PDB file of C-alpha atoms and ligand atoms in Angstrom:
ATOM      1  CA  MET A   1      13.414 -21.453 -18.846  1.00 96.00           C
ATOM      2  CA  ARG A   2      12.666 -18.471 -16.950  1.00 98.00           C
ATOM      3  CA  TYR A   3      13.142 -18.417 -13.164  1.00 98.00           C
ATOM      4  CA  LEU A   4      11.431 -16.180 -10.737  1.00 98.00           C
ATOM      5  CA  ILE A   5      13.995 -15.303  -8.010  1.00 98.00           C
ATOM      6  CA  LEU A   6      12.630 -14.614  -4.439  1.00 98.00           C
ATOM      7  CA  SER A   7      14.830 -13.338  -1.697  1.00 98.00           C
ATOM      8  CA  ASP A   8      14.638 -11.971   1.700  1.00 98.00           C
ATOM      9  CA  ILE A   9      10.948 -12.142   2.317  1.00 98.00           C
ATOM     10  CA  HIS A  10      11.313 -11.735   5.828  1.00 98.00           C
ATOM     11  CA  SER A  11       7.632 -12.409   6.805  1.00 98.00           C
ATOM     12  CA  ASN A  12       6.189  -9.637   4.924  1.00 98.00           C
ATOM     13  CA  GLU A  13       2.935 -11.389   2.974  1.00 98.00           C
ATOM     14  CA  SER A  14       1.979  -7.986   1.698  1.00 98.00           C
ATOM     15  CA  ALA A  15       5.078  -7.399  -0.200  1.00 98.00           C
ATOM     16  CA  LEU A  16       5.328 -11.097  -1.417  1.00 98.00           C
ATOM     17  CA  GLU A  17       1.581 -10.892  -2.937  1.00 98.00           C
ATOM     18  CA  ALA A  18       2.381  -7.764  -4.808  1.00 98.00           C
ATOM     19  CA  VAL A  19       5.524  -9.331  -6.411  1.00 98.00           C
ATOM     20  CA  LEU A  20       3.564 -12.393  -7.187  1.00 98.00           C
ATOM     21  CA  ALA A  21       0.677 -10.299  -8.914  1.00 98.00           C
ATOM     22  CA  GLN A  22       3.078  -8.311 -10.769  1.00 97.00           C
ATOM     23  CA  VAL A  23       4.995 -11.120 -12.187  1.00 97.00           C
ATOM     24  CA  GLY A  24       1.823 -13.007 -12.969  1.00 96.00           C
ATOM     25  CA  ARG A  25       2.837 -16.182 -15.312  1.00 94.00           C
ATOM     26  CA  ARG A  26       5.986 -14.906 -16.619  1.00 94.00           C
ATOM     27  CA  TYR A  27       8.047 -17.620 -15.093  1.00 98.00           C
ATOM     28  CA  ASP A  28       8.483 -21.440 -15.470  1.00 98.00           C
ATOM     29  CA  GLU A  29      10.303 -22.312 -11.871  1.00 98.00           C
ATOM     30  CA  ILE A  30      10.829 -20.465  -8.664  1.00 98.00           C
ATOM     31  CA  LEU A  31      13.929 -20.136  -6.670  1.00 98.00           C
ATOM     32  CA  CYS A  32      14.140 -18.812  -3.147  1.00 98.00           C
ATOM     33  CA  LEU A  33      17.540 -17.497  -1.768  1.00 98.00           C
ATOM     34  CA  GLY A  34      16.383 -17.827   2.046  1.00 98.00           C
ATOM     35  CA  ASP A  35      15.477 -15.511   5.048  1.00 98.00           C
ATOM     36  CA  ILE A  36      11.681 -16.580   4.451  1.00 98.00           C
ATOM     37  CA  VAL A  37      11.111 -15.377   8.018  1.00 98.00           C
ATOM     38  CA  GLY A  38      12.588 -12.450  10.437  1.00 97.00           C
ATOM     39  CA  TYR A  39      11.868  -8.879  11.081  1.00 98.00           C
ATOM     40  CA  GLY A  40       8.178  -8.922   9.771  1.00 98.00           C
ATOM     41  CA  PRO A  41       4.894 -10.050  11.066  1.00 98.00           C
ATOM     42  CA  ASP A  42       3.635 -12.979   8.736  1.00 98.00           C
ATOM     43  CA  VAL A  43       5.569 -15.592   9.853  1.00 98.00           C
ATOM     44  CA  ASN A  44       3.160 -18.375   9.046  1.00 98.00           C
ATOM     45  CA  GLU A  45       1.726 -16.771   6.107  1.00 98.00           C
ATOM     46  CA  ALA A  46       5.207 -16.226   4.424  1.00 98.00           C
ATOM     47  CA  SER A  47       5.990 -19.876   5.192  1.00 98.00           C
ATOM     48  CA  ASP A  48       2.849 -21.171   4.034  1.00 98.00           C
ATOM     49  CA  ARG A  49       3.010 -19.244   0.695  1.00 98.00           C
ATOM     50  CA  VAL A  50       6.715 -20.173  -0.162  1.00 98.00           C
ATOM     51  CA  ARG A  51       5.831 -24.159   0.640  1.00 98.00           C
ATOM     52  CA  GLU A  52       2.860 -23.710  -1.665  1.00 98.00           C
ATOM     53  CA  LEU A  53       4.858 -21.999  -4.517  1.00 98.00           C
ATOM     54  CA  ALA A  54       7.288 -25.097  -4.309  1.00 98.00           C
ATOM     55  CA  PRO A  55      10.530 -23.528  -5.459  1.00 98.00           C
ATOM     56  CA  VAL A  56      12.733 -25.874  -7.524  1.00 98.00           C
ATOM     57  CA  ALA A  57      15.732 -24.928  -5.350  1.00 98.00           C
ATOM     58  CA  LEU A  58      16.101 -22.974  -2.198  1.00 98.00           C
ATOM     59  CA  VAL A  59      18.607 -22.538   0.515  1.00 98.00           C
ATOM     60  CA  ARG A  60      18.304 -21.189   4.067  1.00 98.00           C
ATOM     61  CA  GLY A  61      19.251 -17.703   5.316  1.00 98.00           C
ATOM     62  CA  ASN A  62      20.432 -16.758   8.703  1.00 98.00           C
ATOM     63  CA  HIS A  63      16.955 -15.650   9.736  1.00 98.00           C
ATOM     64  CA  ASP A  64      15.570 -19.039   9.066  1.00 98.00           C
ATOM     65  CA  LYS A  65      17.841 -20.616  11.082  1.00 98.00           C
ATOM     66  CA  ALA A  66      17.583 -18.136  14.056  1.00 97.00           C
ATOM     67  CA  GLY A  67      13.762 -17.955  13.564  1.00 97.00           C
ATOM     68  CA  SER A  68      13.304 -21.798  13.621  1.00 97.00           C
ATOM     69  CA  GLY A  69      15.875 -22.377  16.708  1.00 95.00           C
ATOM     70  CA  LEU A  70      18.789 -24.207  14.441  1.00 96.00           C
ATOM     71  CA  THR A  71      20.877 -20.962  16.058  1.00 95.00           C
ATOM     72  CA  ASP A  72      21.015 -18.530  18.531  1.00 93.00           C
ATOM     73  CA  PRO A  73      20.746 -14.853  17.351  1.00 91.00           C
ATOM     74  CA  THR A  74      23.518 -13.862  19.391  1.00 89.00           C
ATOM     75  CA  ASP A  75      25.290 -11.776  16.619  1.00 91.00           C
ATOM     76  CA  PHE A  76      21.895  -9.964  15.856  1.00 95.00           C
ATOM     77  CA  ASN A  77      21.400  -6.393  16.697  1.00 95.00           C
ATOM     78  CA  PRO A  78      18.769  -6.233  19.706  1.00 95.00           C
ATOM     79  CA  ALA A  79      15.855  -5.494  17.260  1.00 96.00           C
ATOM     80  CA  ALA A  80      16.727  -8.304  15.009  1.00 96.00           C
ATOM     81  CA  ARG A  81      17.268 -10.639  18.093  1.00 96.00           C
ATOM     82  CA  ALA A  82      13.857  -9.494  19.254  1.00 96.00           C
ATOM     83  CA  ALA A  83      12.041 -10.456  15.924  1.00 96.00           C
ATOM     84  CA  ALA A  84      13.853 -13.755  15.706  1.00 97.00           C
ATOM     85  CA  PHE A  85      12.663 -14.999  19.482  1.00 96.00           C
ATOM     86  CA  TRP A  86       9.119 -13.624  18.254  1.00 97.00           C
ATOM     87  CA  THR A  87       9.255 -15.245  15.052  1.00 98.00           C
ATOM     88  CA  ARG A  88      10.170 -18.737  16.872  1.00 97.00           C
ATOM     89  CA  GLU A  89       7.009 -18.232  19.100  1.00 97.00           C
ATOM     90  CA  GLN A  90       4.581 -17.790  16.195  1.00 98.00           C
ATOM     91  CA  LEU A  91       5.992 -20.632  14.034  1.00 98.00           C
ATOM     92  CA  ARG A  92       3.736 -23.359  13.639  1.00 98.00           C
ATOM     93  CA  PRO A  93       5.449 -26.757  14.397  1.00 98.00           C
ATOM     94  CA  ASP A  94       5.007 -27.865  10.551  1.00 98.00           C
ATOM     95  CA  ASN A  95       6.488 -24.453   9.477  1.00 98.00           C
ATOM     96  CA  LEU A  96       9.340 -24.608  12.093  1.00 98.00           C
ATOM     97  CA  GLU A  97      10.229 -27.788  10.703  1.00 98.00           C
ATOM     98  CA  TYR A  98      10.158 -26.779   7.264  1.00 98.00           C
ATOM     99  CA  LEU A  99      12.777 -23.904   7.907  1.00 98.00           C
ATOM    100  CA  ARG A 100      14.832 -26.308   9.926  1.00 98.00           C
ATOM    101  CA  GLN A 101      15.478 -28.462   7.092  1.00 98.00           C
ATOM    102  CA  LEU A 102      16.072 -25.834   4.433  1.00 98.00           C
ATOM    103  CA  PRO A 103      19.349 -26.871   2.688  1.00 98.00           C
ATOM    104  CA  VAL A 104      22.692 -24.971   3.312  1.00 97.00           C
ATOM    105  CA  GLY A 105      23.784 -23.387   0.063  1.00 95.00           C
ATOM    106  CA  PRO A 106      25.387 -23.198  -2.415  1.00 97.00           C
ATOM    107  CA  ALA A 107      22.764 -24.954  -4.494  1.00 97.00           C
ATOM    108  CA  ARG A 108      23.275 -25.814  -8.229  1.00 97.00           C
ATOM    109  CA  VAL A 109      20.283 -25.452 -10.443  1.00 96.00           C
ATOM    110  CA  GLY A 110      21.163 -26.060 -14.082  1.00 92.00           C
ATOM    111  CA  ASP A 111      24.322 -24.054 -14.833  1.00 92.00           C
ATOM    112  CA  PHE A 112      24.146 -21.613 -12.208  1.00 98.00           C
ATOM    113  CA  GLN A 113      24.329 -21.686  -8.470  1.00 98.00           C
ATOM    114  CA  ILE A 114      22.414 -19.990  -5.816  1.00 98.00           C
ATOM    115  CA  VAL A 115      23.454 -19.210  -2.055  1.00 98.00           C
ATOM    116  CA  HIS A 116      22.168 -16.736   0.603  1.00 98.00           C
ATOM    117  CA  GLY A 117      25.592 -14.893   1.589  1.00 98.00           C
ATOM    118  CA  SER A 118      28.504 -15.833  -0.305  1.00 98.00           C
ATOM    119  CA  VAL A 119      29.786 -19.012  -2.113  1.00 97.00           C
ATOM    120  CA  ARG A 120      32.183 -19.772   0.612  1.00 96.00           C
ATOM    121  CA  ASP A 121      30.002 -18.855   3.895  1.00 97.00           C
ATOM    122  CA  GLU A 122      26.042 -18.754   3.883  1.00 97.00           C
ATOM    123  CA  ASP A 123      26.266 -16.095   6.352  1.00 97.00           C
ATOM    124  CA  GLU A 124      28.832 -13.906   4.653  1.00 97.00           C
ATOM    125  CA  TYR A 125      27.913 -10.236   3.167  1.00 98.00           C
ATOM    126  CA  VAL A 126      28.920  -9.558  -0.138  1.00 98.00           C
ATOM    127  CA  PHE A 127      28.643  -5.424  -0.362  1.00 98.00           C
ATOM    128  CA  HIS A 128      31.869  -4.823  -2.102  1.00 97.00           C
ATOM    129  CA  ALA A 129      33.818  -5.903  -5.236  1.00 97.00           C
ATOM    130  CA  ARG A 130      36.711  -7.408  -3.019  1.00 96.00           C
ATOM    131  CA  GLU A 131      34.254  -9.811  -1.273  1.00 97.00           C
ATOM    132  CA  ALA A 132      32.438 -10.392  -4.419  1.00 98.00           C
ATOM    133  CA  ARG A 133      35.596 -11.405  -6.509  1.00 97.00           C
ATOM    134  CA  VAL A 134      36.071 -14.373  -3.777  1.00 96.00           C
ATOM    135  CA  SER A 135      32.805 -15.863  -4.776  1.00 95.00           C
ATOM    136  CA  LEU A 136      33.125 -15.136  -8.403  1.00 97.00           C
ATOM    137  CA  GLU A 137      36.475 -16.858  -8.591  1.00 95.00           C
ATOM    138  CA  LEU A 138      35.523 -19.853  -6.149  1.00 94.00           C
ATOM    139  CA  ALA A 139      32.306 -20.735  -7.894  1.00 93.00           C
ATOM    140  CA  GLU A 140      32.247 -23.718 -10.259  1.00 91.00           C
ATOM    141  CA  VAL A 141      29.861 -21.905 -12.467  1.00 97.00           C
ATOM    142  CA  SER A 142      29.816 -18.521 -14.111  1.00 97.00           C
ATOM    143  CA  LEU A 143      26.363 -17.368 -12.569  1.00 98.00           C
ATOM    144  CA  ILE A 144      25.589 -17.190  -8.977  1.00 98.00           C
ATOM    145  CA  PHE A 145      22.576 -15.697  -7.439  1.00 98.00           C
ATOM    146  CA  PHE A 146      22.695 -14.424  -3.789  1.00 98.00           C
ATOM    147  CA  GLY A 147      20.783 -12.302  -1.193  1.00 98.00           C
ATOM    148  CA  HIS A 148      21.538 -11.489   2.290  1.00 98.00           C
ATOM    149  CA  THR A 149      22.358  -7.945   1.695  1.00 98.00           C
ATOM    150  CA  HIS A 150      18.989  -6.656   0.696  1.00 98.00           C
ATOM    151  CA  PHE A 151      20.566  -4.710  -2.180  1.00 98.00           C
ATOM    152  CA  GLN A 152      19.556  -5.466  -5.426  1.00 98.00           C
ATOM    153  CA  GLY A 153      22.271  -5.549  -8.286  1.00 98.00           C
ATOM    154  CA  GLY A 154      25.186  -7.630  -8.019  1.00 98.00           C
ATOM    155  CA  PHE A 155      28.792  -7.680  -9.380  1.00 98.00           C
ATOM    156  CA  VAL A 156      30.315  -8.990 -12.828  1.00 98.00           C
ATOM    157  CA  LEU A 157      34.022 -10.182 -13.330  1.00 98.00           C
ATOM    158  CA  ARG A 158      35.261  -9.383 -16.620  1.00 97.00           C
ATOM    159  CA  ASN A 159      37.671 -10.996 -18.868  1.00 95.00           C
ATOM    160  CA  SER A 160      40.222  -8.520 -17.998  1.00 96.00           C
ATOM    161  CA  GLY A 161      40.170  -9.482 -14.325  1.00 96.00           C
ATOM    162  CA  ARG A 162      38.127  -6.355 -13.209  1.00 97.00           C
ATOM    163  CA  VAL A 163      35.230  -6.529 -10.989  1.00 98.00           C
ATOM    164  CA  GLU A 164      32.429  -4.221 -11.417  1.00 98.00           C
ATOM    165  CA  GLN A 165      29.213  -3.454  -9.709  1.00 97.00           C
ATOM    166  CA  VAL A 166      25.925  -3.815 -11.660  1.00 97.00           C
ATOM    167  CA  ARG A 167      24.506  -0.381 -11.253  1.00 93.00           C
ATOM    168  CA  LEU A 168      20.547   0.111 -11.758  1.00 96.00           C
ATOM    169  CA  HIS A 169      18.516   3.114 -12.292  1.00 92.00           C
ATOM    170  CA  TRP A 170      14.928   3.638 -11.786  1.00 94.00           C
ATOM    171  CA  PRO A 171      13.558   6.797 -13.225  1.00 93.00           C
ATOM    172  CA  PRO A 172       9.822   7.455 -11.843  1.00 92.00           C
ATOM    173  CA  GLY A 173       7.523   4.800 -12.912  1.00 91.00           C
ATOM    174  CA  VAL A 174       9.746   2.365 -14.229  1.00 95.00           C
ATOM    175  CA  VAL A 175       9.486  -0.986 -12.479  1.00 96.00           C
ATOM    176  CA  SER A 176      11.826  -3.314 -14.648  1.00 97.00           C
ATOM    177  CA  ALA A 177      15.415  -3.278 -15.876  1.00 97.00           C
ATOM    178  CA  LYS A 178      16.976  -5.695 -17.840  1.00 97.00           C
ATOM    179  CA  LEU A 179      20.610  -7.053 -17.739  1.00 98.00           C
ATOM    180  CA  VAL A 180      22.104  -8.759 -20.791  1.00 98.00           C
ATOM    181  CA  LEU A 181      24.557 -11.306 -19.602  1.00 98.00           C
ATOM    182  CA  ALA A 182      27.898 -11.481 -21.656  1.00 97.00           C
ATOM    183  CA  THR A 183      29.219 -15.059 -22.228  1.00 94.00           C
ATOM    184  CA  ASN A 184      32.885 -14.116 -21.454  1.00 95.00           C
ATOM    185  CA  ALA A 185      32.231 -12.666 -17.776  1.00 98.00           C
ATOM    186  CA  ARG A 186      31.181 -13.995 -14.525  1.00 98.00           C
ATOM    187  CA  TYR A 187      28.151 -12.815 -12.624  1.00 98.00           C
ATOM    188  CA  LEU A 188      27.034 -12.692  -8.973  1.00 98.00           C
ATOM    189  CA  ILE A 189      23.587 -11.203  -9.102  1.00 98.00           C
ATOM    190  CA  ASN A 190      21.339 -10.074  -6.214  1.00 98.00           C
ATOM    191  CA  PRO A 191      17.435  -9.982  -6.980  1.00 98.00           C
ATOM    192  CA  GLY A 192      17.078  -7.537  -4.104  1.00 98.00           C
ATOM    193  CA  SER A 193      14.911  -8.109  -1.054  1.00 98.00           C
ATOM    194  CA  ILE A 194      11.057  -8.566  -1.075  1.00 98.00           C
ATOM    195  CA  GLY A 195      10.070  -7.946   2.690  1.00 98.00           C
ATOM    196  CA  GLN A 196      12.930  -5.541   3.762  1.00 98.00           C
ATOM    197  CA  PRO A 197      14.825  -3.460   1.053  1.00 98.00           C
ATOM    198  CA  ARG A 198      17.716  -1.504   2.220  1.00 97.00           C
ATOM    199  CA  ASP A 199      19.089   0.127  -0.894  1.00 96.00           C
ATOM    200  CA  GLY A 200      17.004   3.323  -0.564  1.00 96.00           C
ATOM    201  CA  ASP A 201      13.845   2.074  -2.435  1.00 96.00           C
ATOM    202  CA  PRO A 202      11.034   0.600  -0.437  1.00 97.00           C
ATOM    203  CA  ARG A 203       9.391  -1.110  -3.120  1.00 98.00           C
ATOM    204  CA  ALA A 204       9.542  -4.887  -3.166  1.00 98.00           C
ATOM    205  CA  ALA A 205      12.393  -6.328  -5.192  1.00 98.00           C
ATOM    206  CA  PHE A 206      12.917  -9.556  -7.321  1.00 98.00           C
ATOM    207  CA  ALA A 207      14.174 -10.707 -10.318  1.00 98.00           C
ATOM    208  CA  VAL A 208      13.614 -12.967 -13.174  1.00 98.00           C
ATOM    209  CA  TYR A 209      16.283 -14.948 -15.061  1.00 98.00           C
ATOM    210  CA  ASP A 210      15.773 -16.295 -18.595  1.00 98.00           C
ATOM    211  CA  ASP A 211      18.712 -19.062 -19.274  1.00 96.00           C
ATOM    212  CA  GLY A 212      17.870 -18.999 -22.995  1.00 95.00           C
ATOM    213  CA  GLY A 213      17.964 -15.298 -23.725  1.00 95.00           C
ATOM    214  CA  HIS A 214      20.662 -14.853 -21.100  1.00 96.00           C
ATOM    215  CA  THR A 215      19.182 -11.964 -19.372  1.00 98.00           C
ATOM    216  CA  VAL A 216      18.350 -11.126 -15.715  1.00 98.00           C
ATOM    217  CA  GLU A 217      15.223  -8.851 -15.504  1.00 98.00           C
ATOM    218  CA  TYR A 218      15.073  -6.693 -12.236  1.00 98.00           C
ATOM    219  CA  TRP A 219      12.018  -5.838 -10.747  1.00 98.00           C
ATOM    220  CA  ARG A 220      10.700  -3.030  -8.252  1.00 98.00           C
ATOM    221  CA  VAL A 221       6.904  -3.184  -7.411  1.00 97.00           C
ATOM    222  CA  PRO A 222       5.308  -0.809  -4.772  1.00 97.00           C
ATOM    223  CA  TYR A 223       3.281  -2.583  -2.076  1.00 98.00           C
ATOM    224  CA  ASP A 224       1.020  -1.577   0.785  1.00 97.00           C
ATOM    225  CA  VAL A 225       3.879  -0.685   3.156  1.00 98.00           C
ATOM    226  CA  ALA A 226       1.553   0.656   5.805  1.00 98.00           C
ATOM    227  CA  VAL A 227      -0.447  -2.404   5.993  1.00 97.00           C
ATOM    228  CA  THR A 228       2.716  -4.453   6.780  1.00 98.00           C
ATOM    229  CA  GLN A 229       3.720  -1.465   9.489  1.00 98.00           C
ATOM    230  CA  GLU A 230       0.265  -1.795  11.122  1.00 98.00           C
ATOM    231  CA  ARG A 231       0.548  -5.618  11.244  1.00 98.00           C
ATOM    232  CA  MET A 232       4.066  -5.185  13.104  1.00 98.00           C
ATOM    233  CA  ARG A 233       2.873  -2.642  15.302  1.00 98.00           C
ATOM    234  CA  LYS A 234      -0.071  -4.710  16.448  1.00 97.00           C
ATOM    235  CA  VAL A 235       2.347  -7.602  17.805  1.00 97.00           C
ATOM    236  CA  SER A 236       4.749  -5.000  19.105  1.00 96.00           C
ATOM    237  CA  LEU A 237       7.686  -5.784  16.740  1.00 97.00           C
ATOM    238  CA  PRO A 238      10.405  -3.280  17.224  1.00 97.00           C
ATOM    239  CA  THR A 239       9.839   0.192  16.188  1.00 97.00           C
ATOM    240  CA  PRO A 240      13.087   0.703  14.101  1.00 97.00           C
ATOM    241  CA  LEU A 241      11.808  -2.425  12.067  1.00 98.00           C
ATOM    242  CA  VAL A 242       8.622  -0.815  11.419  1.00 98.00           C
ATOM    243  CA  GLU A 243      10.115   2.372  10.439  1.00 97.00           C
ATOM    244  CA  ARG A 244      12.760   1.222   8.007  1.00 97.00           C
ATOM    245  CA  LEU A 245      10.245  -0.375   5.692  1.00 98.00           C
ATOM    246  CA  ALA A 246       9.037   2.971   4.711  1.00 97.00           C
ATOM    247  CA  ALA A 247      12.525   4.378   4.137  1.00 96.00           C
ATOM    248  CA  GLY A 248      13.751   1.299   2.392  1.00 97.00           C
ATOM    249  CA  ARG A 249      17.014   1.384   4.474  1.00 94.00           C
TER     250      ARG A 249
HETATM  251 ZN1  LIG B 301      17.839 -11.140   4.946  1.00 88.25          ZN
END
């Protein structure tokens, strides 16, 4: 089975469509790691599209909670908070309800798990090996997909007890990179963010996991950033959020 893994779409319909066009039919099922909304302009479009794609499993993100009013974005920075309140005003009632009922991670799919933040806390950021180790040792499975940081890559716990970062290299023109999963190691894999990458590469990020071939294929897809930025300006979303899309940070 090949799973298309979507994470941190953040109301960026232009980026999501570029991803779907790139991947074509090279997958069997879809997984969504949360943050369908927040930051971006296409609140209902992105929600509608994910509903239509009908992921076989999905978990909620902190922006899905804040945008749908399940939580108050008191711990968000001012720009993110403004976008969360704006998102709440835009959501149609059916999409608001859809976001509110998204499950809390971890969710189990076959022999792996998906989470938004980490295995122990859906809102925890896993940026470093020390945080990754907690999830890798806590999980009941040896493969976990996570989002939230908007950094494509992840971590591997070797048999020796060492935690290593998955490092990806993107020479010009290259759009995909394959990772072969070792059977005697545990993995925490981040497909990257579709709608607001922060790892220095503005291209939309996603991954495809093939459980038969034991591979994770990471992808980076260019999309028309200017179109999303223009839509953001039109509805007066905060300028720093508009600018960071072009920088990928
Ligand atoms: Zn996010």
